[in-house]
Amino acid sequence: MTDKQSFSEKTALVANWQNLQRIFIRPETEESRAVLVKYMEQILFGLHDFLRKHVGITKEASLKKLSEQFTDSRINVNPVKKLADVIRGIIEDIAPHAVNVASPYFIGHMTSAIPFFMVHLQTIVAALNQNPVKLETSKIVSALERQVLAKIHRRIYNQNEAFYNEHIQQPDSTFGSFVEDGTLANLTALWVARNFFFKPRPGFAGVEKEGMMAACQAYGIERCVVLVSQLAHYSLRKAGGVLGIGNTNILPIEVDANNTINLDKLKSAVQAIQKNDPKTKILALVGIAGATETGTVDPLPKIAELCAEHKIHFHVDAAWGGPTLLSEKYRSLLSGIEKADSVTIDGHKQFYMPMSCGMVYFKDPHIMDVVAYHAAYINRPGSVDLGIRSLVGSRAATSLILKSALEIMGTEGYALLIDHGIETARAFAEEIQKRPLFELVTRPQLNILTYRIFPEPIRKEWDAADTQKRKALTERLNNINIIVQRLQREAGKSFVSRTTLRRAGREDTVVLRSVIMNPMTTMEIIREILDEQEHIYHSQFAIQA
Amino acid sequence: MTDKQSFSEKTALVANWQNLQRIFIRPETEESRAVLVKYMEQILFGLHDFLRKHVGITKEASLKKLSEQFTDSRINVNPVKKLADVIRGIIEDIAPHAVNVASPYFIGHMTSAIPFFMVHLQTIVAALNQNPVKLETSKIVSALERQVLAKIHRRIYNQNEAFYNEHIQQPDSTFGSFVEDGTLANLTALWVARNFFFKPRPGFAGVEKEGMMAACQAYGIERCVVLVSQLAHYSLRKAGGVLGIGNTNILPIEVDANNTINLDKLKSAVQAIQKNDPKTKILALVGIAGATETGTVDPLPKIAELCAEHKIHFHVDAAWGGPTLLSEKYRSLLSGIEKADSVTIDGHKQFYMPMSCGMVYFKDPHIMDVVAYHAAYINRPGSVDLGIRSLVGSRAATSLILKSALEIMGTEGYALLIDHGIETARAFAEEIQKRPLFELVTRPQLNILTYRIFPEPIRKEWDAADTQKRKALTERLNNINIIVQRLQREAGKSFVSRTTLRRAGREDTVVLRSVIMNPMTTMEIIREILDEQEHIYHSQFAIQA
């Protein structure tokens, strides 16, 4: 291939057969290889150099104006760009208006910087392009995935060596599965719980085959329910909707002052259903290990006891908190998780993997049999195809990323990140308590905290106010916090998110929410972010004493 | 950063804070950048050079032996590898035992070579690490995704310019959604169909809220069903199971001699249910545009008529065949798809994207309102967050890959690939018919065909045989085809898959199945593959005349 025929030439647009074939052929010449490598360099550093220059979450530009660039709904007939143009376009036109989730000033969501090597690992997955749905499109990667599942399973459940030796490469055993994200992991867990509950009985082939109507009739009930803390992720409601359980049957239980599920209320709810409501059955109780809004961990050992007592499926949503198990210092925060029948963990959260990787684990390596599917051309009974017990079919070999990341980081490497997040969040909370403008709303248990602007003058009014007056004051506070959060986001330097906490007997409270997972987020940066919030507040609201 | 501190040094293992931080910092020196680029070069060419040397689907090694490398279920405490070691390990130890899906001799599954630039595009997605679930972690990418959805929607539905101008960037409108794969796309389609059918009515809040039991009671029925060709992908059964419909209520309809749904039987089934079975309602009819096993396309216009007449949701599973719409020459094979209420298309199939990308499209840009979910911290009502109407939550910005690929390829570029596949499959079929050892079982409509070894001596016996005798002969033929396919796979040079076709009034027939999508798969290669099959047959079965 001469220079003239290289990828960088205008002539290399692909809509003729010769050029088209070229993009499928491994380049043989030094020149053509060099061009492809150069593109990777641009991607690695062109994008990152931009991000370095723009420390804020995104360059200012209204969404409406941005959207106007994306209104052509026709697909170009002829090629309009080459790879070089695409890369340049993304660096110049897209990246500046994307969100710089890697900024240490971006502490509003569960998305953060990822280690450099993760980009390489994702590239490997794309270059190999294996599909773990079946052995015939993945082979060794299927065996590798089984190992990764076992490694995380062992961290959660800590069964003995013999147990893992028996099941790790045994095709009939399933420790869990990789899915797109935590939503699908929670969905898978409740799918399994539902099918396990409504198992076949004489005259009934099981809920998977016959559906929920027939299942309820066969079991003589009107509905089944799942009990969760009111702080549960909305994906659990969605799972209830999808599975035909009904999302209003995902019953929210009030939380304690520390934002974990109120055990008395949970117990009462379980007892009330079991005693007084023979037409309702409890499918599962869910404990949260790292609530999305507050980072709090439910009392898992107590929920486990309750589940054991009443023979109810115990699911733990550790999408966020799961990797805390890699920290010797803080893993005890998740005590009780080993009693769960199923556990959700996200790879793209605290395993610092690229978007996206969800995982669900099951204590019993045979429980996923209740969701097994076969077909004539793959996933045949007795085969080792991983697609037999899986919500999803075709998928990327993300297990290869996690396996490699564990080798590069070790539990110690991950522990450093986890410990930094938890300890920085605690220092953050202390800093908030030192500043008179702020109120700490939820104390960080893991590495998430919420707080709000609660100015001195309003505090004084608050103390003297009756219920009616407090309602009005809360509205004022909510409004202040909404405006400050929005203005800070729009200024484009820092980002904390906001949410609304609903608490029994109190008005809905708008809070600022911070998630500390970027190791570059130092206390200096946090103080800058708080300074900026104070500055915005003072410049907008002239209600200071 | 000096050379000594670079990524390539033994000292750079990450389990101390300084090294850990380094992997999050953009490298500032030429040397450290060069190392990272070098790694990319190794990934791009180390992997591909291997694949070039091993043209077969995989190096010979029994799975059992391979699995023995993956039996350690402990996670290493300290780092054990650096990125360089990981890359070397993958090139030397993993790639040789992965499946070379990029080989032109790999024609057994819907996974093939992808253009080189796709790997770069996937790398960009990882480096930007946006999460399109919400604007705050994706911004411009959300607008871009809306555009890509509109472009494909327009290819399917071809509404007028005003329609697209109105909806393309309108937050309340949803053309479809990106999900992990076709399984989840089909699941989403039937989820929407289910909820649209069981909409709220007085005293009933809708199936999503109240569940299938309450829904059936509110509508006074016992069950709902979905009618599909018996060649439908197994994900449709799985969707029925997940959604609480029951997978035995996904009713298979027999196919014609040409492997498309038998319209008379479909009509009779619809009428029988509507007339005689008041307790059963039909949720949806499904047409297949590219059956997994045979590549055949159901008579979409006729199914559409039936749906219109009876007001039934019409879903088209075009996971495989969808991109045929980009070929001016063959798009008419999918005529009638524009009448579908919902359509599934996979990006990792005939859009040649890396694993994995599923998509589902809806004719009515408001129908997805029946699956909308909100939360307090994202997806708030009125927001532009794409996660509001989506089965999945967090996900990768795969829309960026598809958008870029369309720019690089144009419809013309994709049409070349599609046309090559269809025309090569036809030539393949002719070649089979020329060879006395083989029988063409299903004629390719798109680019998939099935055939089997049917030796002359057995043919003669067959013609003279009665039903009982034919049963025995079929068993013998099935056995021959199973063995030849396995031996060819194990020889590691070529790969065709096998499946079992079930046809009314006949025994289950084992067939060899070929999928032609790699543009490097020429007729010369196909002849080599057939030669090898003949050779294996003759060396194993001494029943030649």
mmCIF file of C-alpha atoms in Angstrom, chain B residues 104-105 107 420-421 423-429 431-432 435 438 449 451 488 494 496 514-516 518 520-533:
data_model
loop_
_atom_site.group_PDB
_atom_site.id
_atom_site.type_symbol
_atom_site.label_atom_id
_atom_site.label_comp_id
_atom_site.label_asym_id
_atom_site.label_seq_id
_atom_site.Cartn_x
_atom_site.Cartn_y
_atom_site.Cartn_z
ATOM 1 C CA PRO B 104 -13.307 -15.286 6.072
ATOM 2 C CA TYR B 105 -13.511 -19.023 6.805
ATOM 3 C CA ILE B 107 -19.128 -18.373 8.222
ATOM 4 C CA HIS B 420 -22.041 -8.970 -1.365
ATOM 5 C CA GLY B 421 -23.564 -11.106 1.363
ATOM 6 C CA GLU B 423 -25.147 -12.406 -3.824
ATOM 7 C CA THR B 424 -22.417 -14.626 -2.410
ATOM 8 C CA ALA B 425 -25.019 -16.638 -0.528
ATOM 9 C CA ARG B 426 -26.896 -17.165 -3.789
ATOM 10 C CA ALA B 427 -23.737 -18.299 -5.541
ATOM 11 C CA PHE B 428 -23.033 -20.558 -2.555
ATOM 12 C CA ALA B 429 -26.474 -22.138 -2.981
ATOM 13 C CA GLU B 431 -22.470 -24.342 -5.808
ATOM 14 C CA ILE B 432 -24.179 -26.690 -3.361
ATOM 15 C CA ARG B 435 -22.291 -30.961 -5.857
ATOM 16 C CA PHE B 438 -25.027 -31.976 -0.770
ATOM 17 C CA LEU B 449 -28.556 -20.579 3.889
ATOM 18 C CA TYR B 451 -27.771 -27.296 3.518
ATOM 19 C CA GLN B 488 -14.471 -29.474 10.579
ATOM 20 C CA SER B 494 -13.162 -23.343 8.830
ATOM 21 C CA VAL B 496 -20.017 -23.456 9.640
ATOM 22 C CA SER B 514 -23.823 -20.522 6.773
ATOM 23 C CA VAL B 515 -23.960 -16.784 7.296
ATOM 24 C CA ILE B 516 -22.192 -14.697 4.655
ATOM 25 C CA ASN B 518 -17.491 -11.051 5.773
ATOM 26 C CA MET B 520 -13.399 -11.312 2.372
ATOM 27 C CA THR B 521 -15.432 -14.503 2.085
ATOM 28 C CA THR B 522 -15.143 -15.295 -1.612
ATOM 29 C CA MET B 523 -16.488 -18.175 -3.632
ATOM 30 C CA GLU B 524 -12.966 -19.638 -3.666
ATOM 31 C CA ILE B 525 -13.064 -19.827 0.106
ATOM 32 C CA ILE B 526 -16.549 -21.284 0.077
ATOM 33 C CA ARG B 527 -15.430 -23.974 -2.344
ATOM 34 C CA GLU B 528 -12.518 -24.785 -0.050
ATOM 35 C CA ILE B 529 -14.912 -25.131 2.859
ATOM 36 C CA LEU B 530 -17.158 -27.467 0.886
ATOM 37 C CA ASP B 531 -14.151 -29.443 -0.326
ATOM 38 C CA GLU B 532 -13.077 -29.938 3.256
ATOM 39 C CA GLN B 533 -16.545 -31.130 4.226
#
